[in-house]
Every structure is written in C-alpha cells, then in structure tokens.
Amino acid sequence: MADDRPDDQLFQIRTKPTKIRIINPKTGKDLQIPSPTKAAVPAASSDHVASPASGSTLPKREAKPLHARAKRSAPSSAELKVSLPDLRLPSSAGHGKSVSLINEHDSTSGISKDTVQQTSLKEERASMPKGRSQKHSKDLPKESVGGESLRKPDVYAHAYVPEAFLAINASPAILLSSTPVQAIDFKLYTSTFASPMLLPPLASPQAPAFDGASPVCSLENLGIDNYDSHLSDCLVLDLEAQVPETRTYDMFGVQLGVVDRTQEIYSLKVSGLRENTPRVAFGDNIMVRQLIMDPATKLPHAAPATGSTGFQISAVVVAIDRPKEILNLRINGCIPHLLICNISFIVQTRWIKSLQRAVTSMASQLTISRKHESTSISENQTPEDSASSPEHDFGPIGTPIKSPPIRPRQEYFGSTTAPMKSPSVPRGDFFGAIGTPVRTPQYDRQDYFGSKASPSHGLPEYLRHPGTNGNRRSTHKSSHSSVLDIPVKYTNQAWLRRMLFPNDSDGVIQRSLPQGIFRRSWFDRHLNHEQKRAVDAILTKAYGNIPFVINGPPGTGKTKTIVETVTQMACDPSFEGTILLCAPSDSAADTLALRLRNHFEPKVMFRLNDFSRTFAEVPQELLPYCYVEDDIFNLPPLPELMACKVVVATCCTTDVLVQARVTNKDLITLENTMSDILNPQLAIKRQAARKNRLHWTALLVDEAAQATEPEILIPLSVVAPPPVCSSEPNPVFVMAGDQYQLGPRIYDGSTTLGTSLFERLSDRSIYASHPLARRNYLRTNPHAQMVRPPFVNLMRNYRSHPSILAIPSALFYANTLIPEANDTDQLESWSGWCGRGWPVLFSCNGGVDDCEDIRIVGGGWHNIREARKAISYAKGLLESQYIQEQPDICIMSPFRAQVNILRQMARKAGLWGLNVGPMDAFQGLESRFVILCTTRVRKRFLEEDAAKGAGIINEPKKFNVAITRAKQGLVVLGNPWVLEQDPRWSAFMTFCWRNGLWQTDTAGLDDRMIEANEKPVDDWEPKDQDATTIAGLERALIYRERQVAEHGSKAVRRFMNETSEDEVWRLGRLAEEALQEYDE
C-alpha cells in the first residue's frame, strides 16, 4: 500500500553496514557520522526510540493485538519507510522536526518497523509521567553529530503509543456511567440500632491543602503538632504519584469479549492481573472508549470525532479471574459491534478517603489527649517542676524535647482552602489516560474527599454543646460549665499519645528479676521460650500501657505467637470485650483466620471482608465465618457482631466498622447520649464520675511492617477510646513484624509513608536503646532496675539451613538468629553443590540483559542465558530425585519480563508445576529450593534501577526477603562485578567465594558484554577477605565440620537441633536458658 503522507513525516531506513545518514527531508542534505559501536548502544535499546527533547524515550509497547499497531505494506529489502517522530535533532539543528534515518537493521541494533505518527514536544511531555522527562534528561549520554548533540536512546522510556489512539483519549467526550455493584448501605445498617439524633454524622474526610513546602521526607519533622498535616501531605503526594503510574497500564486498541450481551457484560484480558498489577477490585471503575477503526490502516480514523463514538463509558468490574487474568466489565451503553476500545485505569479514591478520615480523626484525638495530659501533669507539679519536666513535651521522634510555640498551619502549608499545586499533574487529569487530559468535567480535590463534616443535626442543643443546658452562651459559671473544663484525670487522656509517641517515661520500671517460669496451659505446645515470653507479657500487661512489639525475622514464628496470644485472650473467662485482629493483606488475614478456626466456632470468630472481595478469593474453610447478604460480603446484625470475641480483617477493611459506627468512640457516645436523654437532670453531674466499658479491648496487627502508618490508624481508630472519658479496661495494642523485610507498597518514595508505624516505633528510644534490644543483646548486661521490655525479639528460625541464614543473620539481626529447623539437610548430598558442600551456590552469569518493555510491571528486563541456567538447575534437581515435586522448587526474579521468559521456558521443558513468579510475591512464603535470578548484569543501568526501585541491587529489604525464602537449598545467578556495588551482595558473594560455594560460567562472557567493556565474571575476587567479617553461623558451621572430622558424625549432635541421641545436651540447654532468664 502506498504511503500518502507528507515526506516531512517519513523516515527512510536503508540497509547500510557502517554508517548512519541523518537526512533533512526538505533540503535533501545529510550528515555523515560513524556508526555507533555495540558497546555504545546497548542491544536493549533496539526496541526503543529516543526523545532527546524531553530527555526520555518511548519504548515499543509489548505486542498485544495486531490492530493496535500501525500496519503498512512490506517494504523492500533496500529501503523501509516508517514515521519515527520522537527521534529528532536538537532544537538548534532541526527545531524538533522529523528527519530521515538510514541504518542497518539487524538483531542487535534494529529499529522498529511499526508505523507511527508525529507528535509535538508539548504533547510528548504531557504524556510522560510526573518528573520523568526532567529527571533523566541531564543524565543521558550524548554523541556529536556534525557539530550537533544527539542523545542516545533511553531504555527506560515509555512504550510508544500511536498518536491516533492518544488523540481519541484527548478528545472531548460525553461521560456515561454504568450501574454500580451492590455495596453496603451503612446508613441503613446504623439506623437499625441508632437514630441520627443519637449519633452525630460521620465526618467526611477533608481535602488537605498542600503548597509543596511540607517537609514530608523526614521522620524528624513528624510530631504531635503536625501529625495531621504531615501525613495528609504524604497522602496527597502519594496520590499524585499514583496517577501517572496507574496510567501506564492503559491499553489501546484492545478487543473486548462478549460474556452476556443482554446484561452488557464484556470480558477484558489484562496482563499482570495475577500479580495485582494493576490493582483492580470488584466494583472498581475503568474508563472505556469504543473506537471506529479504519479497515485499511487498522487504526482509528484520523479525526478523533470520527475515530470514536464520542462517549467515555465508566465501566464497572463485576467479576475477576486472576489466574486467567480476565476482568468482566459491565459497560452500559456499549455499542455491540464496536468492541475495539481504549482502556484507561483510574485511581480508586475509596481507600484514600478511608486513610484521610483515619488520619484526621486520630490527629484530632491526639491533640485533645495531649491537652488534657498536659493539664493533668501541670496540676500535680510546682512551677519549678513543670519547667524542668519533659513529660508534657512530646516533640518529634526520640527523647522528648520542649515543643516550640505552635504556629498556625497556614504558615507551614498555606491556606486550608487553597487548591493543591501540582506542577506535573493538572487538575482534572486524575481520570485521564496517557497523553493530554480528558476534557471531561474538572475534578476538584473536594470531589475525592467529599464536603465538610455536617453539623450534629437532630441532637438536642445541650448535647451538641455540653454544659450549656440548651443555651449556646451559658451563664452558669460553676465547675460543670463544660466537659472540657472539668478538672478530671480521665483514664484515657494519654492512651493515644502513648500508642503513637511512647517515651521512656511511659515504661514500667521492674523492681525484681523475672522468674522465667510461665504458669499457663498452652494451646500450642511447640512454642519456644521467646514466644511464650511474648504471650505472657501481653496477657499480664507488665510492660505498661504502650504498644507491644514482636520483632520476628523470617521463619521465627510471628504468626504462631499472635495466634496463641489471641487464643489465650479469647478463652480467658476474665477477659472482657472483643479482639480486633488485622493484617495488611487479605491473604495474611486469611492465614490468621485459618489457624484460629481450630479454636473458635463461627459464632465466636467473624472474618470481616470488604464488599469488593469475591467469593472465589476466600478459602472455602472460612466461608462459614463470613456474613453474606445481597450476594456480597456484609456486616452481621449488631447483636451478632457484638457477641463475637474475635474479628479478623485487613487494616483497610476495618473502615467498614468505622462507617457502620461501631467503634469504641461511637459506642460510648451512643451509650452516654442515650443515658443523658433518659436522665437529662443528671447528665452534667454524671460526666465526671462516669466510667464506660469498652467493646474493643485489644488490637493485634500481624505483618505490621508491611502497612503504612495511615493504614494502621484505621483499626486504631476503631479501638481508641475517647480521650475525654474514663473507660475500663484500656485497649491492648500489639504489632508483629520485621522492618528488614519488604515494607509498604507506596508510589512516592520521597515521603515517609514508606516507614511503617512498626518501624517508626522500633526506632524510638524506649525500644531501640533498651538493654535487651537486638542490637544491644550481646553487648550489655541486663539488670533489675530497668524498664520492662515492651518487646520481644524472636531468635529461633524454623525454616532455613544454617548456611542460608548466615549472611542475613549477620547483616540484619546482629548474629542473633538460631537455626532450629530439623529437616534442612536433605539436599546436602546433591551433586550440584560445590566447595564445602553447604546447600548454597553462587553461579556466575556472563549473559547479557535485554530490555523488552519498561512498561511491563516490575520491569521489562530479561536475561536469556540466566533463564536457561535456572531451568537447567531445576531439571537437574528433579532428575536426581532429591526433589520429586515440582512446586517444591521456586524460581524468582525482580523483573517481570524475566518471569515471563522463565515461565515460557519451564512450559517448553514440561515443568508446568514449577513455582515461578516475581520476587515481591514471595513475601511471607517459603520453598524447599530457591533459584534467584538477579538478571541485571550491566552497571550502566544501576542508576535507573535505583531511581525506579527496580531490581535487587542496593535494595536491602528485597535482598533479605529473596535470600530467606529457601529452606533446604539456595542458588543465586548473577554477575559478581555488578552485584558487588551493593555491600550486602558483596558480603554474600564473599561468603560463597571463601567457602568454595562458587560456580563459574563455562560459556564465558557474551559478545555484547565484551563490546560493552564488561569484565569477565570468572575473574572476580572479593575485595575484603578479613576474618573479622565472617558471620557467626559461618564459624559455627566450620566448627561443626571440624568436630565431625575429629570425632565422627555420631558423636556430634546435629547443628543447633535437638535429637534423641544427645538427651544430656538438651537438658543442659534447658537449664542454661532457665539460669539466663533468672539472671535477667
């Protein structure tokens, strides 16, 4: 087919082996430059097109449907014409116009043959995510082209999308909505037990004002005074960063499938849905634009008005099949014969509202708590004591300091009504697709968070303004003029401050040494000493009224400890109230519920699910513990809910309890309001002496280090008692986690949302500086006169072989991990191990890494040789019969494209059962044998990896998670010269090298690696071989080998494990532990 476009929009690509000709179509003149070497231009750049004007590039989109790409007649072998608008000369030479290229097209430096159209510089920058073009433009290498500068292609650019599709999304459209799914009617639920007169309306989350001056990148700036503004600004910035990332999942020219035409239900294939990327839930909205395609070009018609229907339909997700990566959408108004569409994913603001509501509520109660605590302290002190006492000053993290004068928030963050200033994300762009924002009605921040809180309509005046007896201006000057003026020491006045900002003075000084004997009947008879100590401390509350922290490294039994604690609480006849048990994810919450179902019946334990969760996602064993109404997960009637002893939910799902008005604060308000209405004459007098019984008396959060602080605030707002009342008992707050594993998933790394509440509290003085803290455990001597530890460090690992634990124990846990697993030596006889024969191996990889598409979730990098080696190790292990079940072998990579390659190779080899997936998906899981593909083998891309949080280099938490998933064997594939840039990887490779756990690459270095001046992988040697760097477990393993060599294997018990062959040693160890506990 002839190309009828103007010549100034075309590029001519001809076969020429040694030179590149850049031709100006108007003048016909060309510039001669030498062909770049393969070392200068990486092979990965062959699928990308540079955009020097914006400092970024547009990588070729992953091949989806053929109609999504421009299709022209096949060119001759001598000349190929395509439009490459984003490869331009700098403004001084070509003024951003198109030029013609003639270049050799081969497998290493080929240029895409896809037809594209020219876009302006302004449109190109608008289509880039926030800050990306400006961020990398100054770092891109340049080449001299006839006295001019031409930037090299950027492999981290976005995939190219034809302008015809972008024009459709940028054109005005009429917005149509689809029928939403059935949701929980909270007003109807609340009306079943309380009228609006008894409970004031729930405050709507307010849109925080932000002027860009908030110091949200440092925890040192977080304190009580700015708690609300700090976290609110973090949420705003994270929302802004989430918008462009969500847009990267947009799909163009995709085909919809028909599920039910009468109900207007259609199916959509979404790559990455299995790993929850993009994040899509039942009931979410997805924007759909139907296209009118040109049969000749397989593109939408040139004019946007004729290329689409003119409607943008807000489709609703009605079903999700994650294993098959298929969504079912209800698309009301869909034209049946136009099933080729543009799909735009948008930010779902429902959870953002929940987070903002929790932040505002807790910050308000925190301020009231501090006010009354300071008043109470000052009444019991002389002026001299008050001036010198730090208890009433609760500044930033660390030792309490004198708070500076409180300045108006406007001085820090501007007017509370000022619109948000965003240089990269314009208003109205939150629901747009890639390119120019959709010209639909503009959205203000108020559209996300709703209107301001409405007043307490329906309440008597004297209840809306306590102490006024119905008059706004009370003339009664007695001590009962206002609740807030009553000089009463409320038992709850400092509770919230202690939970969020505990100080050293909040601890309890122990006056005697603990006996180390636990007089309890344990439900789990396999608990170790540290786990029993944690459970006993929580039940006795000997540590005081502050958060109790269970610090549990991988495989140490954090969840087991939480389950035993909940069981002991709920089964104690003297325990009053209900336990709220939370986890960051549904899978973690399901694990807790599955373990607890052996102890509780459905009427005693309730698994709370959000209405957006599908039935297929819930384990069958837990369905009897759920409540279903109107074909969705719902809340049971209030009497049934109040009768439950344990409620299990995710942190965010507990917002259902907030909106249902069953929090401690609302229940107490309901109780007191009803009492005051029935006895109005005694209402004021009863305020001071009233004591309420709390319904929610304990909050336990498992895997708390994976949740952001605002997420933890949601369940905390459920159990938090009102600060201006006295209640019994004070709620218990327990968190279990590990701050050295993967943290919360956030979008803006410059904020403090990446630091969980668990990690923030663990760094406070009362935890971090305690004599029994993990980092001080082997250096200090505990004594009687010290604060009772409000934490427990779990030390016994029941998962991994000692050689696998050696480096993580030394790097992250101060050499305190004790291997206790009994079956970790089953693979030691495999012939694939080297050196000392420990089940750890570092295998050098001299292959090259290629970039498929950076838009692929988790990164578009893959390494073919590395993938082949990984499959070879898996096949060899299966053929040796040491492992007979394929799911027992796990292969992971930090890059999604590498995961796809591994899955394809595994299927071709008939290994359908191998557990292959992205590294982040294995948090909290374990496998007998782990093969870790690091994939990255070239240093030049490390800076981009770090900027995007991709890869596993200079990512300590990812490193720790990846290494500690293995139980009996670990193989790591990588380039040592690249990995040594990370001190943690350097320590691991040094450990492998000095113990002979090392395998070279017999295939040598790839040709492209040689041309890129990369060093041979077999030449690597560790820089630091000092004996002082040897890990504690490594020394113990070497000592065991010597003992076996000298005395024989029967005379030496298995390393750090109990066996029947050495009963004397076992009894001696128990006696030693008892004496040690007595000494403490």
Short mmCIF file of C-alpha atoms in Angstrom, two decimals, residues 496-869:
data_model
loop_
_atom_site.label_atom_id
_atom_site.label_comp_id
_atom_site.label_asym_id
_atom_site.label_seq_id
_atom_site.Cartn_x
_atom_site.Cartn_y
_atom_site.Cartn_z
CA LEU A 496 -3.46 7.57 72.05
CA ARG A 497 -0.33 9.63 72.67
CA ARG A 498 1.31 6.61 74.29
CA MET A 499 0.37 4.42 71.32
CA LEU A 500 1.81 6.79 68.69
CA PHE A 501 4.58 8.60 70.57
CA PRO A 502 5.71 6.45 73.53
CA ASN A 503 8.50 7.90 75.65
CA ASP A 504 10.97 6.36 78.07
CA SER A 505 8.89 7.74 80.95
CA ASP A 506 5.89 5.70 79.78
CA GLY A 507 7.60 2.41 80.59
CA VAL A 508 7.36 0.44 83.81
CA ILE A 509 10.49 0.01 85.94
CA GLN A 510 10.92 -3.56 87.10
CA ARG A 511 11.82 -3.92 90.77
CA SER A 512 12.73 -7.61 90.70
CA LEU A 513 14.09 -10.12 88.25
CA PRO A 514 11.53 -12.23 86.37
CA GLN A 515 11.35 -15.86 87.38
CA GLY A 516 11.29 -17.19 83.82
CA ILE A 517 8.51 -19.64 84.65
CA PHE A 518 5.18 -19.37 82.82
CA ARG A 519 2.32 -20.93 84.76
CA ARG A 520 -0.04 -21.27 81.84
CA SER A 521 -1.66 -24.02 79.87
CA TRP A 522 -0.51 -23.53 76.31
CA PHE A 523 -2.72 -24.31 73.31
CA ASP A 524 0.36 -24.68 71.12
CA ARG A 525 2.79 -26.97 72.92
CA HIS A 526 5.61 -26.21 70.48
CA LEU A 527 6.15 -22.58 71.49
CA ASN A 528 9.71 -21.67 72.31
CA HIS A 529 10.90 -19.55 75.21
CA GLU A 530 10.78 -16.19 73.40
CA GLN A 531 7.28 -16.86 72.06
CA LYS A 532 5.99 -17.81 75.50
CA ARG A 533 7.58 -14.71 76.99
CA ALA A 534 5.80 -12.53 74.42
CA VAL A 535 2.40 -14.10 75.09
CA ASP A 536 2.83 -13.87 78.86
CA ALA A 537 3.93 -10.23 78.71
CA ILE A 538 0.92 -9.25 76.60
CA LEU A 539 -1.56 -11.05 78.86
CA THR A 540 -0.14 -9.66 82.10
CA LYS A 541 0.48 -6.13 80.69
CA ALA A 542 3.55 -5.91 82.88
CA TYR A 543 5.29 -3.67 80.37
CA GLY A 544 2.81 -0.79 80.80
CA ASN A 545 0.25 0.91 78.62
CA ILE A 546 2.26 1.29 75.41
CA PRO A 547 2.46 -0.73 72.16
CA PHE A 548 3.99 -4.17 72.49
CA VAL A 549 6.27 -5.05 69.58
CA ILE A 550 7.08 -8.60 68.45
CA ASN A 551 10.19 -8.39 66.31
CA GLY A 552 10.29 -11.55 64.24
CA PRO A 553 12.86 -12.26 61.50
CA PRO A 554 11.91 -14.67 58.71
CA GLY A 555 10.78 -18.09 59.86
CA THR A 556 10.76 -17.31 63.59
CA GLY A 557 7.03 -17.79 64.19
CA LYS A 558 5.50 -14.32 64.41
CA THR A 559 2.09 -15.53 63.28
CA LYS A 560 2.22 -18.50 65.65
CA THR A 561 2.85 -16.11 68.54
CA ILE A 562 -0.06 -13.87 67.51
CA VAL A 563 -2.42 -16.84 67.18
CA GLU A 564 -1.51 -18.14 70.65
CA THR A 565 -1.98 -14.67 72.13
CA VAL A 566 -5.45 -14.27 70.61
CA THR A 567 -6.47 -17.77 71.71
CA GLN A 568 -5.30 -17.18 75.28
CA MET A 569 -7.14 -13.86 75.45
CA ALA A 570 -10.43 -15.06 74.00
CA CYS A 571 -10.51 -18.28 76.05
CA ASP A 572 -9.77 -16.50 79.34
CA PRO A 573 -13.06 -16.24 81.31
CA SER A 574 -11.90 -13.00 82.89
CA PHE A 575 -11.22 -11.35 79.52
CA GLU A 576 -13.83 -8.78 78.55
CA GLY A 577 -14.51 -7.26 75.18
CA THR A 578 -13.69 -8.18 71.59
CA ILE A 579 -10.31 -8.67 69.89
CA LEU A 580 -9.67 -6.97 66.57
CA LEU A 581 -7.05 -8.97 64.65
CA CYS A 582 -5.65 -7.36 61.50
CA ALA A 583 -3.11 -7.86 58.73
CA PRO A 584 -2.18 -5.67 55.74
CA SER A 585 -3.44 -8.10 53.09
CA ASP A 586 -6.37 -10.48 52.66
CA SER A 587 -4.05 -13.45 52.26
CA ALA A 588 -2.32 -12.71 55.58
CA ALA A 589 -5.68 -12.20 57.31
CA ASP A 590 -6.93 -15.49 55.86
CA THR A 591 -3.87 -17.25 57.27
CA LEU A 592 -4.68 -15.94 60.74
CA ALA A 593 -8.32 -16.96 60.47
CA LEU A 594 -7.45 -20.44 59.18
CA ARG A 595 -5.22 -21.07 62.17
CA LEU A 596 -7.78 -19.74 64.63
CA ARG A 597 -10.71 -21.73 63.26
CA ASN A 598 -9.40 -24.78 65.12
CA HIS A 599 -10.18 -22.97 68.39
CA PHE A 600 -13.32 -20.93 67.66
CA GLU A 601 -16.74 -21.58 66.20
CA PRO A 602 -18.31 -19.25 63.61
CA LYS A 603 -20.41 -17.53 66.27
CA VAL A 604 -17.28 -16.66 68.23
CA MET A 605 -14.98 -15.57 65.38
CA PHE A 606 -16.02 -13.38 62.45
CA ARG A 607 -13.99 -12.92 59.25
CA LEU A 608 -14.80 -9.42 58.06
CA ASN A 609 -14.44 -8.95 54.30
CA ASP A 610 -14.91 -5.85 52.20
CA PHE A 611 -17.87 -5.97 49.82
CA SER A 612 -15.42 -5.71 46.90
CA ARG A 613 -13.95 -9.14 47.64
CA THR A 614 -15.18 -12.00 45.51
CA PHE A 615 -16.29 -15.35 46.92
CA ALA A 616 -13.66 -17.19 44.87
CA GLU A 617 -10.89 -15.35 46.70
CA VAL A 618 -11.97 -16.61 50.12
CA PRO A 619 -10.86 -20.09 51.25
CA GLN A 620 -13.77 -22.49 51.47
CA GLU A 621 -12.96 -23.26 55.10
CA LEU A 622 -13.56 -19.61 56.05
CA LEU A 623 -16.92 -19.06 54.34
CA PRO A 624 -18.87 -20.19 57.45
CA TYR A 625 -17.05 -17.43 59.39
CA CYS A 626 -18.18 -14.74 56.93
CA TYR A 627 -21.52 -12.98 56.60
CA VAL A 628 -23.16 -12.65 53.18
CA GLU A 629 -26.17 -10.54 52.35
CA ASP A 630 -27.45 -9.46 48.93
CA ASP A 631 -24.76 -11.63 47.31
CA ILE A 632 -21.92 -9.56 48.81
CA PHE A 633 -19.90 -9.75 52.00
CA ASN A 634 -21.64 -7.67 54.63
CA LEU A 635 -21.86 -6.97 58.34
CA PRO A 636 -24.00 -9.22 60.54
CA PRO A 637 -26.72 -7.63 62.66
CA LEU A 638 -25.37 -5.67 65.59
CA PRO A 639 -26.25 -8.27 68.28
CA GLU A 640 -24.35 -10.96 66.36
CA LEU A 641 -21.39 -8.67 65.77
CA MET A 642 -21.21 -7.63 69.41
CA ALA A 643 -21.32 -11.28 70.50
CA CYS A 644 -18.15 -12.19 68.60
CA LYS A 645 -14.96 -12.49 70.63
CA VAL A 646 -12.58 -12.23 67.65
CA VAL A 647 -12.94 -10.19 64.44
CA VAL A 648 -10.34 -10.79 61.70
CA ALA A 649 -9.92 -8.28 58.89
CA THR A 650 -7.38 -6.34 56.86
CA CYS A 651 -6.31 -2.95 58.16
CA CYS A 652 -8.17 -1.08 55.42
CA THR A 653 -11.30 -3.23 55.67
CA THR A 654 -11.80 -2.14 59.28
CA ASP A 655 -13.05 1.13 57.81
CA VAL A 656 -16.29 -0.83 57.41
CA LEU A 657 -16.58 -0.76 61.21
CA VAL A 658 -15.88 2.97 61.21
CA GLN A 659 -18.61 3.71 58.68
CA ALA A 660 -21.00 1.34 60.45
CA ARG A 661 -20.47 3.43 63.63
CA VAL A 662 -19.41 0.55 65.86
CA THR A 663 -16.08 1.96 67.04
CA ASN A 664 -15.36 2.40 70.73
CA LYS A 665 -15.83 6.14 70.39
CA ASP A 666 -19.21 5.83 68.69
CA LEU A 667 -20.46 3.11 71.00
CA ILE A 668 -19.56 5.15 74.07
CA THR A 669 -21.13 8.24 72.54
CA LEU A 670 -24.28 6.25 71.83
CA GLU A 671 -24.36 4.88 75.36
CA ASN A 672 -23.77 8.24 77.05
CA THR A 673 -26.17 10.13 74.78
CA MET A 674 -28.98 7.68 75.44
CA SER A 675 -28.32 7.85 79.17
CA ASP A 676 -28.32 11.65 79.13
CA ILE A 677 -31.56 11.77 77.15
CA LEU A 678 -33.29 9.48 79.62
CA ASN A 679 -31.92 11.40 82.63
CA PRO A 680 -31.24 14.98 81.49
CA GLN A 681 -31.08 16.42 85.01
CA LEU A 682 -28.22 14.12 86.00
CA ALA A 683 -26.35 14.35 82.69
CA ILE A 684 -23.83 17.00 83.71
CA LYS A 685 -23.09 15.60 87.15
CA ARG A 686 -22.58 12.15 85.72
CA GLN A 687 -19.96 13.36 83.24
CA ALA A 688 -17.14 13.43 85.78
CA ALA A 689 -17.80 10.13 87.55
CA ARG A 690 -18.92 8.07 84.55
CA LYS A 691 -16.91 5.00 83.57
CA ASN A 692 -17.64 3.11 80.40
CA ARG A 693 -16.88 -0.46 79.44
CA LEU A 694 -15.08 -0.71 76.10
CA HIS A 695 -16.24 -3.18 73.49
CA TRP A 696 -12.96 -3.38 71.54
CA THR A 697 -10.31 -4.18 74.14
CA ALA A 698 -7.39 -5.44 72.03
CA LEU A 699 -5.86 -4.69 68.63
CA LEU A 700 -3.25 -7.09 67.24
CA VAL A 701 -1.64 -6.48 63.84
CA ASP A 702 0.40 -9.20 62.14
CA GLU A 703 2.95 -8.28 59.45
CA ALA A 704 2.62 -4.69 60.66
CA ALA A 705 5.84 -3.61 58.92
CA GLN A 706 4.09 -4.03 55.55
CA ALA A 707 1.38 -1.46 56.32
CA THR A 708 1.69 2.30 56.11
CA GLU A 709 1.05 4.32 59.23
CA PRO A 710 -2.30 5.67 57.94
CA GLU A 711 -3.40 2.09 57.28
CA ILE A 712 -2.66 1.15 60.90
CA LEU A 713 -4.58 4.23 62.05
CA ILE A 714 -7.83 2.82 60.63
CA PRO A 715 -8.08 -0.15 63.06
CA LEU A 716 -6.54 2.04 65.75
CA SER A 717 -9.47 4.45 65.33
CA VAL A 718 -11.81 1.51 65.95
CA VAL A 719 -10.32 0.56 69.33
CA ALA A 720 -9.22 4.02 70.51
CA PRO A 721 -11.30 5.18 73.47
CA PRO A 722 -12.46 8.81 73.56
CA PRO A 723 -9.75 10.87 75.25
CA VAL A 724 -12.22 12.75 77.49
CA CYS A 725 -13.80 9.78 79.19
CA SER A 726 -12.83 7.08 81.63
CA SER A 727 -13.21 3.52 80.49
CA GLU A 728 -12.15 0.05 81.50
CA PRO A 729 -10.02 -1.67 80.50
CA ASN A 730 -7.51 0.22 78.38
CA PRO A 731 -7.13 -1.44 74.98
CA VAL A 732 -4.05 -3.54 74.27
CA PHE A 733 -2.10 -2.69 71.11
CA VAL A 734 0.29 -5.33 69.72
CA MET A 735 2.25 -5.31 66.47
CA ALA A 736 4.30 -8.16 64.99
CA GLY A 737 6.59 -7.72 62.04
CA ASP A 738 10.08 -7.26 60.70
CA GLN A 739 11.28 -3.87 59.48
CA TYR A 740 14.08 -5.53 57.49
CA GLN A 741 11.70 -7.24 55.07
CA LEU A 742 9.57 -5.64 52.36
CA GLY A 743 7.74 -2.60 53.62
CA PRO A 744 4.53 -0.90 52.48
CA ARG A 745 3.81 -0.51 48.79
CA ILE A 746 3.83 3.20 48.03
CA TYR A 747 4.11 5.35 44.91
CA ASP A 748 6.14 8.35 46.11
CA GLY A 749 9.38 7.30 47.75
CA SER A 750 10.18 10.85 48.87
CA THR A 751 7.57 10.76 51.64
CA THR A 752 7.65 8.98 54.98
CA LEU A 753 4.82 6.61 54.07
CA GLY A 754 7.46 4.00 53.29
CA THR A 755 8.30 3.88 57.00
CA SER A 756 5.64 1.88 58.79
CA LEU A 757 4.40 2.64 62.28
CA PHE A 758 6.09 -0.60 63.35
CA GLU A 759 9.46 0.63 62.11
CA ARG A 760 8.98 4.15 63.45
CA LEU A 761 8.18 2.93 66.94
CA SER A 762 11.02 0.39 66.84
CA ASP A 763 13.44 3.27 66.36
CA ARG A 764 12.21 5.19 69.40
CA SER A 765 14.42 5.22 72.44
CA ILE A 766 12.26 3.04 74.66
CA TYR A 767 12.63 0.19 72.13
CA ALA A 768 15.90 0.79 70.27
CA SER A 769 18.04 1.83 73.26
CA HIS A 770 16.78 -0.79 75.67
CA PRO A 771 19.50 -3.11 77.07
CA LEU A 772 17.63 -6.11 75.64
CA ALA A 773 17.21 -4.64 72.17
CA ARG A 774 18.53 -6.90 69.43
CA ARG A 775 21.44 -4.65 68.56
CA ASN A 776 22.43 -4.46 72.25
CA TYR A 777 21.67 -8.07 73.08
CA LEU A 778 25.29 -9.31 73.07
CA ARG A 779 26.87 -6.11 74.35
CA THR A 780 25.01 -5.10 77.50
CA ASN A 781 24.24 -6.82 80.78
CA PRO A 782 20.58 -6.61 81.82
CA HIS A 783 19.88 -5.56 85.38
CA ALA A 784 16.90 -5.41 87.72
CA GLN A 785 16.46 -1.63 87.73
CA MET A 786 15.46 -1.13 84.12
CA VAL A 787 12.30 -0.62 82.09
CA ARG A 788 10.40 -3.81 81.48
CA PRO A 789 10.92 -4.53 77.79
CA PRO A 790 7.77 -3.67 75.77
CA PHE A 791 9.00 -6.01 73.06
CA VAL A 792 10.30 -9.49 72.37
CA ASN A 793 12.95 -10.46 69.84
CA LEU A 794 12.23 -13.83 68.27
CA MET A 795 15.51 -15.58 67.51
CA ARG A 796 14.85 -19.22 66.62
CA ASN A 797 14.47 -19.85 62.91
CA TYR A 798 12.38 -22.87 61.93
CA ARG A 799 12.80 -22.58 58.20
CA SER A 800 16.29 -22.45 56.72
CA HIS A 801 19.60 -24.26 56.70
CA PRO A 802 22.28 -22.51 58.81
CA SER A 803 24.36 -21.65 55.73
CA ILE A 804 21.36 -19.83 54.20
CA LEU A 805 20.84 -17.84 57.40
CA ALA A 806 24.49 -16.94 57.94
CA ILE A 807 24.61 -13.67 55.99
CA PRO A 808 21.11 -12.33 56.81
CA SER A 809 21.71 -13.02 60.49
CA ALA A 810 24.95 -11.05 60.41
CA LEU A 811 23.74 -8.15 58.27
CA PHE A 812 20.30 -7.51 59.73
CA TYR A 813 19.89 -9.30 63.05
CA ALA A 814 23.18 -8.81 64.89
CA ASN A 815 24.11 -12.52 64.63
CA THR A 816 21.21 -13.47 66.90
CA LEU A 817 19.38 -16.00 64.69
CA ILE A 818 19.46 -19.60 65.90
CA PRO A 819 18.63 -22.29 63.31
CA GLU A 820 16.16 -24.77 64.73
CA ALA A 821 14.69 -26.50 61.65
CA ASN A 822 15.01 -30.29 61.69
CA ASP A 823 14.93 -31.22 58.00
CA THR A 824 17.20 -28.71 56.29
CA ASP A 825 19.97 -31.21 55.43
CA GLN A 826 18.02 -33.35 52.96
CA LEU A 827 19.66 -31.78 49.90
CA GLU A 828 23.24 -31.66 51.16
CA SER A 829 24.14 -34.76 49.15
CA TRP A 830 23.09 -33.28 45.81
CA SER A 831 25.97 -33.32 43.32
CA GLY A 832 25.31 -29.73 42.25
CA TRP A 833 26.87 -28.19 45.35
CA CYS A 834 30.49 -27.06 45.41
CA GLY A 835 33.23 -26.40 47.95
CA ARG A 836 32.26 -27.33 51.47
CA GLY A 837 29.04 -28.84 50.17
CA TRP A 838 26.73 -26.45 52.00
CA PRO A 839 23.40 -26.03 50.20
CA VAL A 840 24.23 -22.54 48.93
CA LEU A 841 25.66 -21.75 45.50
CA PHE A 842 26.53 -18.60 43.60
CA SER A 843 26.55 -19.29 39.86
CA CYS A 844 28.21 -16.68 37.64
CA ASN A 845 26.29 -15.48 34.62
CA GLY A 846 28.09 -13.90 31.68
CA GLY A 847 24.96 -13.41 29.59
CA VAL A 848 23.60 -10.03 28.64
CA ASP A 849 20.42 -8.39 29.90
CA ASP A 850 17.91 -7.14 27.33
CA CYS A 851 15.00 -4.76 27.77
CA GLU A 852 11.68 -5.83 26.35
CA ASP A 853 9.39 -3.08 27.63
CA ILE A 854 9.86 -0.97 30.73
CA ARG A 855 6.08 -0.63 30.99
CA ILE A 856 5.90 -4.27 31.98
CA VAL A 857 5.08 -4.49 35.65
CA GLY A 858 8.23 -4.85 37.70
CA GLY A 859 10.49 -4.07 34.74
CA GLY A 860 10.88 -5.23 31.16
CA TRP A 861 14.38 -6.66 31.59
CA HIS A 862 15.21 -10.25 30.84
CA ASN A 863 18.34 -12.40 30.56
CA ILE A 864 18.08 -15.41 28.28
CA ARG A 865 21.23 -17.21 29.42
CA GLU A 866 20.31 -16.74 33.05
CA ALA A 867 16.84 -18.18 32.42
CA ARG A 868 18.32 -21.24 30.69
CA LYS A 869 20.69 -21.84 33.58
#
